[in-house]
PDB file of C-alpha atoms in Angstrom:
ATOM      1  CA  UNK A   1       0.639   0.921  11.414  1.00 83.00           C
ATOM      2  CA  UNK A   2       0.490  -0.444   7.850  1.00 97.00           C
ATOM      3  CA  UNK A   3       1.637  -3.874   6.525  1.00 97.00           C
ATOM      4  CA  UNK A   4       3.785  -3.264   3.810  1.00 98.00           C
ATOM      5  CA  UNK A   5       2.067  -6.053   1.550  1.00 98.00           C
ATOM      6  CA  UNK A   6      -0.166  -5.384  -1.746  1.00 98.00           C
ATOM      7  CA  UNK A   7      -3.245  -8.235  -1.897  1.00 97.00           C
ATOM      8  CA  UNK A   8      -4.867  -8.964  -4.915  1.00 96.00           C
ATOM      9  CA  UNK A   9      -7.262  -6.125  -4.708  1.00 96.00           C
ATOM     10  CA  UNK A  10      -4.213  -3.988  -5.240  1.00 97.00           C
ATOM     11  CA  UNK A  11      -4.571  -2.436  -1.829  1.00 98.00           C
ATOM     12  CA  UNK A  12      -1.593  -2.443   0.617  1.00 98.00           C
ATOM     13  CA  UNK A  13      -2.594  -3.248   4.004  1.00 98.00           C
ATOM     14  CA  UNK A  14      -3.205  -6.543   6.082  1.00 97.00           C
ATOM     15  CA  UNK A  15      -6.223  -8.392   4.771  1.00 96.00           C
ATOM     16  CA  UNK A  16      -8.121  -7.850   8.292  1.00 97.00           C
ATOM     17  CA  UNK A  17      -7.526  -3.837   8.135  1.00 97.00           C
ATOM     18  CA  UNK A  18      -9.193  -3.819   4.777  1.00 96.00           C
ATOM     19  CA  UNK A  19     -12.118  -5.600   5.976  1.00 96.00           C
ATOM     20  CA  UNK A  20     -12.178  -3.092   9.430  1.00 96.00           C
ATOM     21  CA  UNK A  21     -12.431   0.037   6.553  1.00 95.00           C
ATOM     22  CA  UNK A  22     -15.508  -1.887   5.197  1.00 94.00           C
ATOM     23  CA  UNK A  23     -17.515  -1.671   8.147  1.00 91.00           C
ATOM     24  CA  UNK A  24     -15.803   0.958  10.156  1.00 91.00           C
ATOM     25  CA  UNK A  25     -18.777   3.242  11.319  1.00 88.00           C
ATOM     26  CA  UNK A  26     -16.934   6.555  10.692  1.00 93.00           C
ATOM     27  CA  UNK A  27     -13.673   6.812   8.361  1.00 96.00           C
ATOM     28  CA  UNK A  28     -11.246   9.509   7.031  1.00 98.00           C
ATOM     29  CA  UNK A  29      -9.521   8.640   3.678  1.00 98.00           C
ATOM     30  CA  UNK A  30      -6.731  11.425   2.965  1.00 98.00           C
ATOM     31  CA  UNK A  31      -6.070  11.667  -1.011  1.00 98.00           C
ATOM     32  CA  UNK A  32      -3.770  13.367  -2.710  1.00 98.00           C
ATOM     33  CA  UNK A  33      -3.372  13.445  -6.466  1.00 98.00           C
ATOM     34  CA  UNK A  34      -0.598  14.799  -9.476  1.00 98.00           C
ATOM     35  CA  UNK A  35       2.116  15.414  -6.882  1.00 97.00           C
ATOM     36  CA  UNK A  36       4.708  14.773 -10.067  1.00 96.00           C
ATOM     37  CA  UNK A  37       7.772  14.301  -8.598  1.00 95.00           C
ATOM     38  CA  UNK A  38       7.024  16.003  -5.005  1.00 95.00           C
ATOM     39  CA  UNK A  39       7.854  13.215  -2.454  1.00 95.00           C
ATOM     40  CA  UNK A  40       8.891  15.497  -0.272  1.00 94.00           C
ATOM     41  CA  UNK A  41       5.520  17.393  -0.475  1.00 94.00           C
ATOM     42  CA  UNK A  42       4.028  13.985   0.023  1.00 96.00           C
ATOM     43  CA  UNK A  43       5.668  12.841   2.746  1.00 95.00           C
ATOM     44  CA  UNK A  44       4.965  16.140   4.776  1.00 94.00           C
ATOM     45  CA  UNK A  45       1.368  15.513   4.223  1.00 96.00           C
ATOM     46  CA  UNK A  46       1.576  11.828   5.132  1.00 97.00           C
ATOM     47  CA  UNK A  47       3.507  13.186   8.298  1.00 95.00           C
ATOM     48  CA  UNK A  48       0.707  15.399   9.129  1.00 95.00           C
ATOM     49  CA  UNK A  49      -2.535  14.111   8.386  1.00 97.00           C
ATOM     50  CA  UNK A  50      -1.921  10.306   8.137  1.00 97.00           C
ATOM     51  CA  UNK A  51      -2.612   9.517  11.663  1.00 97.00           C
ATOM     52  CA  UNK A  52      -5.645  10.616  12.140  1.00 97.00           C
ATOM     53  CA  UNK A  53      -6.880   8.468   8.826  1.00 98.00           C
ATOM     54  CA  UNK A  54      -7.861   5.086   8.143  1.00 98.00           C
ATOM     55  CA  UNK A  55      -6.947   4.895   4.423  1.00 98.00           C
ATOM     56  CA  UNK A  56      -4.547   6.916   1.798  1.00 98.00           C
ATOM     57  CA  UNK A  57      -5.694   6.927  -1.717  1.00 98.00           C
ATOM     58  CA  UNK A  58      -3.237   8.339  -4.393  1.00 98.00           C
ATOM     59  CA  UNK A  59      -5.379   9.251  -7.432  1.00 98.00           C
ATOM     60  CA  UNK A  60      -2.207   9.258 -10.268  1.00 97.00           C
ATOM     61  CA  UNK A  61       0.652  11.060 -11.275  1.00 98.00           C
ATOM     62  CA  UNK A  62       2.719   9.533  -8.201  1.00 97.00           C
ATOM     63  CA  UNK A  63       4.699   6.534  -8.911  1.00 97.00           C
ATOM     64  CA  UNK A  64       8.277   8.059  -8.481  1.00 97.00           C
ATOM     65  CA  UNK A  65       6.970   9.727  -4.680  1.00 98.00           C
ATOM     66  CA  UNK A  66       4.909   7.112  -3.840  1.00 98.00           C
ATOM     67  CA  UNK A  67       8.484   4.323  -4.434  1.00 98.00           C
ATOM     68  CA  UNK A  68      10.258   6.669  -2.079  1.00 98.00           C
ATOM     69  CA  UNK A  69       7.593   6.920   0.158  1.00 98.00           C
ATOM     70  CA  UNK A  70       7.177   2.996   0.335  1.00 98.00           C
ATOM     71  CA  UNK A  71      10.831   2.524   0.517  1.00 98.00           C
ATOM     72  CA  UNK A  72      11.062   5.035   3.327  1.00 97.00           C
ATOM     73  CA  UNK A  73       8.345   3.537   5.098  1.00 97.00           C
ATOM     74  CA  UNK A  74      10.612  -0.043   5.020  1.00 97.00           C
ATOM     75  CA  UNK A  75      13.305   1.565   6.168  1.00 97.00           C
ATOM     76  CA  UNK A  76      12.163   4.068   8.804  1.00 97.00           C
ATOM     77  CA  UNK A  77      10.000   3.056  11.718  1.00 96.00           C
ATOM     78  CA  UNK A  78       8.691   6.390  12.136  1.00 96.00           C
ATOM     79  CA  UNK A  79       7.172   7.068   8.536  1.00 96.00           C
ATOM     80  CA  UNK A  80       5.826   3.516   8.876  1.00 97.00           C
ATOM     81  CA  UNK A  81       4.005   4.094  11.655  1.00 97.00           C
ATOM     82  CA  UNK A  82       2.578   7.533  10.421  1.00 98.00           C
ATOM     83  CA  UNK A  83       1.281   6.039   7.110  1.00 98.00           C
ATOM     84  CA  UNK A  84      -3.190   5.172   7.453  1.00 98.00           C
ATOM     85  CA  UNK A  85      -3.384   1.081   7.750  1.00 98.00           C
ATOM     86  CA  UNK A  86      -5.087   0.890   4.277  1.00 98.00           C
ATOM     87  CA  UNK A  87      -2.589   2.760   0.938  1.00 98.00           C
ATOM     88  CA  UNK A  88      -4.359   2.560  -2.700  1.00 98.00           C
ATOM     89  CA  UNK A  89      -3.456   4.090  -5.626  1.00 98.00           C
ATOM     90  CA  UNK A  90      -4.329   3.858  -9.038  1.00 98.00           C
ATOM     91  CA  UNK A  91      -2.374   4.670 -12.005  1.00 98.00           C
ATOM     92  CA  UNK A  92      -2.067   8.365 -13.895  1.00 98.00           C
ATOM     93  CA  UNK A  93      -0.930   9.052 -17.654  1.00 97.00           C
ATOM     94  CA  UNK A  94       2.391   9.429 -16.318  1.00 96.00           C
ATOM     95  CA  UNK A  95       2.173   6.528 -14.239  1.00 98.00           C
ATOM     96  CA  UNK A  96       3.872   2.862 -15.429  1.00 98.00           C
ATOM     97  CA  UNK A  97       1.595  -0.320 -15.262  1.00 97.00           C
ATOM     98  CA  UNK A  98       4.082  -1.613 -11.745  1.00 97.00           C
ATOM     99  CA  UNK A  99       7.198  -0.452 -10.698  1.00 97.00           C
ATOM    100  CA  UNK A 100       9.809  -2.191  -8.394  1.00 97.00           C
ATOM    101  CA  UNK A 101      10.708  -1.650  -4.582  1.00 98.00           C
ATOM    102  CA  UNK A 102      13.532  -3.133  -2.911  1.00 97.00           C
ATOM    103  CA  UNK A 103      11.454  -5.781  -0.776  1.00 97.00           C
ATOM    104  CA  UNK A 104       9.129  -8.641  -1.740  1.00 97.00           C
ATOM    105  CA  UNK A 105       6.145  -5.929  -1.421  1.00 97.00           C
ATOM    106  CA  UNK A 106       3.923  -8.155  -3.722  1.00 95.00           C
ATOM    107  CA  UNK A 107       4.272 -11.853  -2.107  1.00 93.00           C
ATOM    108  CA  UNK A 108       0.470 -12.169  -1.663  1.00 89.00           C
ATOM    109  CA  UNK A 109      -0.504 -10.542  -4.767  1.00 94.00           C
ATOM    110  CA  UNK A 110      -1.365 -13.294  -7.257  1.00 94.00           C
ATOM    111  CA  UNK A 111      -1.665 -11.197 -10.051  1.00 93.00           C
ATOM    112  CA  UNK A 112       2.518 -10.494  -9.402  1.00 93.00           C
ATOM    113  CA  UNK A 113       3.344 -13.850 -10.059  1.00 90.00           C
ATOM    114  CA  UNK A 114       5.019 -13.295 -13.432  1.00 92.00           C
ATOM    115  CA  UNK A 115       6.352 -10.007 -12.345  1.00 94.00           C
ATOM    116  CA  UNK A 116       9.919  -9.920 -10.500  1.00 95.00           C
ATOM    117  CA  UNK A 117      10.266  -9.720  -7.171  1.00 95.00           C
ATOM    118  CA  UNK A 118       9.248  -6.291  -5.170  1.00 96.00           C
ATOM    119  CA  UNK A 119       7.108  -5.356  -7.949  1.00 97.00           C
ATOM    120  CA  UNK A 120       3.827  -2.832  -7.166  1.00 98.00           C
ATOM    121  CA  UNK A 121       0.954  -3.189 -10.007  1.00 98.00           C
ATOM    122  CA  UNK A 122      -0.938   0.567 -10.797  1.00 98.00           C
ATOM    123  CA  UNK A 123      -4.546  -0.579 -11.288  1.00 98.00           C
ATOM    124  CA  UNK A 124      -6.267   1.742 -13.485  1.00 98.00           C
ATOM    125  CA  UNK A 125      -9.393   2.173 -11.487  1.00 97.00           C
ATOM    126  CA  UNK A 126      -9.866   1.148  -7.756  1.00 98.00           C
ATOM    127  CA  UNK A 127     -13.417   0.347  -5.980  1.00 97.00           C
ATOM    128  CA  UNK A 128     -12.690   0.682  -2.325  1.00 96.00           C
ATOM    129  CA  UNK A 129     -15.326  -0.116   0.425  1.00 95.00           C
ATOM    130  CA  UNK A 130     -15.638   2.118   3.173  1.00 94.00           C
ATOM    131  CA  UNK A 131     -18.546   2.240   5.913  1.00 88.00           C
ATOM    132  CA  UNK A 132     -21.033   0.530   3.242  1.00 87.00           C
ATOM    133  CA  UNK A 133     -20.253   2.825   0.555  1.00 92.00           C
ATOM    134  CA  UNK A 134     -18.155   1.858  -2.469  1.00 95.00           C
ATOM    135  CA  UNK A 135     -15.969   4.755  -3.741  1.00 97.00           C
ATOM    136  CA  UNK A 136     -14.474   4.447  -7.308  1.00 98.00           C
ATOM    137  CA  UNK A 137     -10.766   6.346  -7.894  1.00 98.00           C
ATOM    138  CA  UNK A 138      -9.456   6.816 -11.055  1.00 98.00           C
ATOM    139  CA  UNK A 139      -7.005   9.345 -12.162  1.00 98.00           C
ATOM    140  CA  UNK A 140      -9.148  10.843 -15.084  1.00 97.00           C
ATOM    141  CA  UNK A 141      -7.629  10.358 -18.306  1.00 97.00           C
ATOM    142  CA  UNK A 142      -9.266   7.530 -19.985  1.00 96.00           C
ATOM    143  CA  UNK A 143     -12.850   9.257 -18.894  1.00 96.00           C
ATOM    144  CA  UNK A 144     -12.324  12.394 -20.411  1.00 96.00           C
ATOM    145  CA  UNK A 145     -12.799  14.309 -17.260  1.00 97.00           C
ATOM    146  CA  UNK A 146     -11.116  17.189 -18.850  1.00 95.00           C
ATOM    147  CA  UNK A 147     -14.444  18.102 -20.692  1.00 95.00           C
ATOM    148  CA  UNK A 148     -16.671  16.969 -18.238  1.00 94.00           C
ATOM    149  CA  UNK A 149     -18.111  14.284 -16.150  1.00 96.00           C
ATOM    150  CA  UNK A 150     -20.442  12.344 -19.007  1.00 95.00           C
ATOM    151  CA  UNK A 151     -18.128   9.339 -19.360  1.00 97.00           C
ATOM    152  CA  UNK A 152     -17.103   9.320 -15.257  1.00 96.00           C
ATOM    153  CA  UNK A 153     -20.586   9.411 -14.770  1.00 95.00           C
ATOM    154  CA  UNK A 154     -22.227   6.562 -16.849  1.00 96.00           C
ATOM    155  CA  UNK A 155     -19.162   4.100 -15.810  1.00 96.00           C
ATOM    156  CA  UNK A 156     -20.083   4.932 -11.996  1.00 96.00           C
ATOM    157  CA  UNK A 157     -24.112   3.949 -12.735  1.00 95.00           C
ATOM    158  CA  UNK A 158     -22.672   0.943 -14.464  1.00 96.00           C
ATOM    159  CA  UNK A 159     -20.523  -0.021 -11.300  1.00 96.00           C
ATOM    160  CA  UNK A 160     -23.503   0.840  -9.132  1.00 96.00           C
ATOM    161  CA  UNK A 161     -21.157   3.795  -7.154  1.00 96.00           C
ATOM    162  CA  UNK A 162     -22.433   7.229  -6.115  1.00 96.00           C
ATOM    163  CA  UNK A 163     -18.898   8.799  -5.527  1.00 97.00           C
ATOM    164  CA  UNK A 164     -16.080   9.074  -7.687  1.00 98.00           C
ATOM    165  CA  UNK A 165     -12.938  10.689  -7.077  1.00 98.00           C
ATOM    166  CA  UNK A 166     -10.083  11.198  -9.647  1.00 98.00           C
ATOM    167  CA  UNK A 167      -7.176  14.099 -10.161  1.00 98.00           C
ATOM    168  CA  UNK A 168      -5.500  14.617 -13.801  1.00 98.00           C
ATOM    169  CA  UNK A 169      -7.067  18.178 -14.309  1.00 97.00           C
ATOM    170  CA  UNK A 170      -5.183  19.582 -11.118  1.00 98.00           C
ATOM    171  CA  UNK A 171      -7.706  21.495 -10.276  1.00 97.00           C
ATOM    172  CA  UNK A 172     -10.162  20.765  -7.111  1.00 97.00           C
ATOM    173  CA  UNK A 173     -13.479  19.757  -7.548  1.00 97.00           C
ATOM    174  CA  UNK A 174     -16.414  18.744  -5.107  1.00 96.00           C
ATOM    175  CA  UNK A 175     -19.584  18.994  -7.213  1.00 95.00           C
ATOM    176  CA  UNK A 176     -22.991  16.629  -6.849  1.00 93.00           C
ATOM    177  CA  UNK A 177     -24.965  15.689 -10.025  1.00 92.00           C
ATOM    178  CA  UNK A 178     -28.293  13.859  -9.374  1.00 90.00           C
ATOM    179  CA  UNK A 179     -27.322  10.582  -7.292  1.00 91.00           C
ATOM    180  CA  UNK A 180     -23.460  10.861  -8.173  1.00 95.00           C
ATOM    181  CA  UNK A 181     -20.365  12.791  -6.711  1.00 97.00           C
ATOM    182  CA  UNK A 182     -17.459  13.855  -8.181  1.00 97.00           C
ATOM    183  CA  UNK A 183     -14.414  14.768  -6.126  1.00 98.00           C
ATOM    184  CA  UNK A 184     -11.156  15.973  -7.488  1.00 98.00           C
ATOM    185  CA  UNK A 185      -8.451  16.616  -4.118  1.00 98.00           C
ATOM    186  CA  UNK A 186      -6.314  18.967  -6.776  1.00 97.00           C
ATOM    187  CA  UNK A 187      -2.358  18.749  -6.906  1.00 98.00           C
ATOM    188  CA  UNK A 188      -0.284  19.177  -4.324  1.00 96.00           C
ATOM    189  CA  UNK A 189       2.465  20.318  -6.520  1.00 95.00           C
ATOM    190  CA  UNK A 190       1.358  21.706  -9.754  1.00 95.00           C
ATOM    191  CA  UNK A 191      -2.175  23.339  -9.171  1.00 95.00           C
ATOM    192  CA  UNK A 192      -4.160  24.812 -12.213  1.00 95.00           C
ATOM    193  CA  UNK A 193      -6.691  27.361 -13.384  1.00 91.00           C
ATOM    194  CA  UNK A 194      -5.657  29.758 -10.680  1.00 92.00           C
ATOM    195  CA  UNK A 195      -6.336  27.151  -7.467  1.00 94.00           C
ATOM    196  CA  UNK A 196      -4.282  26.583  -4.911  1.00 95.00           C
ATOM    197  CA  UNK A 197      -1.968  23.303  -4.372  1.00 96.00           C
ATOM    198  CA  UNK A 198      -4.126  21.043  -2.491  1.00 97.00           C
ATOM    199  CA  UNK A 199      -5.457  18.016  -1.077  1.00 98.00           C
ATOM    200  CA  UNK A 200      -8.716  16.426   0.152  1.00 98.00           C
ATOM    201  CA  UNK A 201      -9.668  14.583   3.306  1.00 98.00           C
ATOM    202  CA  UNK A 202     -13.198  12.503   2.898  1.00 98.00           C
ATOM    203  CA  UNK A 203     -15.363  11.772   6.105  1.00 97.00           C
ATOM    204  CA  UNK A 204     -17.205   8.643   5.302  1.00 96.00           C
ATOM    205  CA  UNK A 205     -20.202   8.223   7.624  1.00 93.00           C
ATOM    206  CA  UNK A 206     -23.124   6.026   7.273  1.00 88.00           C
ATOM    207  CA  UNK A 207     -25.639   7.987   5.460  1.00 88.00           C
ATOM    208  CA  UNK A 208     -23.033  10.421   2.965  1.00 89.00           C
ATOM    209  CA  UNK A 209     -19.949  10.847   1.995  1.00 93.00           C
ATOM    210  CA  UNK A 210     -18.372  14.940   2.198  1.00 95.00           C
ATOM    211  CA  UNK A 211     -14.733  16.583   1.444  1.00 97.00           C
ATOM    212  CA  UNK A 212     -12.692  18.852   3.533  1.00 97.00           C
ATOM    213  CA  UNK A 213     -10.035  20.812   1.157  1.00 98.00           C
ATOM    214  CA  UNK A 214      -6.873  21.641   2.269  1.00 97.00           C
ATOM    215  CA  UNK A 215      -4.265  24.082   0.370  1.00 95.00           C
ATOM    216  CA  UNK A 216      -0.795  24.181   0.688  1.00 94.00           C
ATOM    217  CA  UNK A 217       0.180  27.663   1.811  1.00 89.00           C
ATOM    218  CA  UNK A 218       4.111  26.876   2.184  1.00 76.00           C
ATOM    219  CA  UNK A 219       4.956  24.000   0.315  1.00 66.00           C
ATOM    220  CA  UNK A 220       8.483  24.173   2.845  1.00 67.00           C
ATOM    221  CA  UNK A 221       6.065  24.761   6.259  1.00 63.00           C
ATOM    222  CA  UNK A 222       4.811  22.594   9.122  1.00 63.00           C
ATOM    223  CA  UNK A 223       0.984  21.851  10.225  1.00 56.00           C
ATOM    224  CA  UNK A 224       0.329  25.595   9.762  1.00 57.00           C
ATOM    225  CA  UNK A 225       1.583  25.509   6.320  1.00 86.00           C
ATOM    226  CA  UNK A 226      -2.291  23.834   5.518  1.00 92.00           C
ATOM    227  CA  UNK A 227      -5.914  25.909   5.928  1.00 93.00           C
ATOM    228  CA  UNK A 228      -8.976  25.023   4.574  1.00 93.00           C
ATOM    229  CA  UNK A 229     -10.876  26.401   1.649  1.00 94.00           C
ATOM    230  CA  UNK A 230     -13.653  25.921  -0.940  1.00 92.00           C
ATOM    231  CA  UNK A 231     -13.187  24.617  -4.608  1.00 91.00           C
ATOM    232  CA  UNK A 232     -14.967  25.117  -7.200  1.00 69.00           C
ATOM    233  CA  UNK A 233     -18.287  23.140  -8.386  1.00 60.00           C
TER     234      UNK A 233
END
């Protein structure tokens, strides 16, 4: 079950379930990206596939589903408890900077201090540690990933990373260049270029990090409603 607190790092979780994902031996992260309004789409994912994770990593394009779904996590015991221990996020072109939840959300976030109470801060990029790996998550937009991978690429070698993992294109994307991986879940609610809605569920184990796709096949449905295929790249 997650704590309902954002740290400094921007992460929600407890401090000691963030350090767990660092040197867990084998880890799931479900991500979702663009789901634009969808909450409902979200939370049916969450519902499914969040218990068998350790993390949840929104790449953008979310702030209005992921308030309700943060909201309806404080209120509801039993979306709480299905929700991974460790939630990032980072912030899309539609995204604000923070937005505001009805409980003190951001009381051990020092970088909230001058923001009012119950605020959530978007970060733009997020470097989270998983199994000895560090995975960078942006949404896209401010490295051009619409016309290819050359700025995503050069700010991973500067951070030292080897897997990146953004949305904004809506269109799913595992695809290996060199030393560097680029992984794009899709959207869950407005899919592009003739893919399906979809999602992405990474296995992190010691020596590599891969990508299971999922597509939405009735955006209404239960656990069936989900199959896996492969994207593009």
């Amino acid at each position: 079950m997650i704590t309902l607190l954002q740290n400094s790092d921007y992460l929600i979780g407890s401090p000691d379930d963030i350090m767990a994902l660092t040197m867990k031996g084998q880890a799931r992260i479900l991500t979702v990206s663009d789901s634009h309004g969808d909450w409902r789409g979200l939370m049916r994912i969450v519902k499914q596939f969040g218990p068998t994770c350790d993390a949840l990593v929104i790449t953008g394009d979310c702030w209005r589903d992921l308030s309700e779904l943060l909201e309806l996590a404080n209120e509801d015991p039993s979306i709480h408890e299905v929700i991974p221990p460790v939630l990032g996020f980072v912030r899309g072109n539609g995204d604000p900077s923070y937005f505001a939840v009805s409980y003190d959300i951001g009381k051990n976030n020092s970088n909230a201090r001058t923001l009012p109470k119950g605020s959530v801060l978007m970060p733009d990029r997020l470097i989270l540690t998983v199994n000895g790996h560090q995975i960078l998550f942006v949404h896209g937009h401010m490295e051009g990933v619409d016309y290819g991978y050359n700025k995503l690429g050069l700010d991973s070698k500067i951070l030292g990373v080897h897997y990146a993992v953004h949305g904004h294109t809506h269109v799913p994307v595992f695809e290996q260049r060199g030393d560097f991986t680029f992984i794009n879940p899709g959207s869950i609610s407005r899919p592009r270029g003739g893919s399906p809605a979809s999602f992405a569920i990474l296995t992190v184990e010691k020596d590599f990090v891969d990508a299971a796709f999922l597509k939405i096949n009735d955006c209404m449905g239960d656990e069936g409603s989900y199959s896996i295929f492969n994207p593009i790249g």
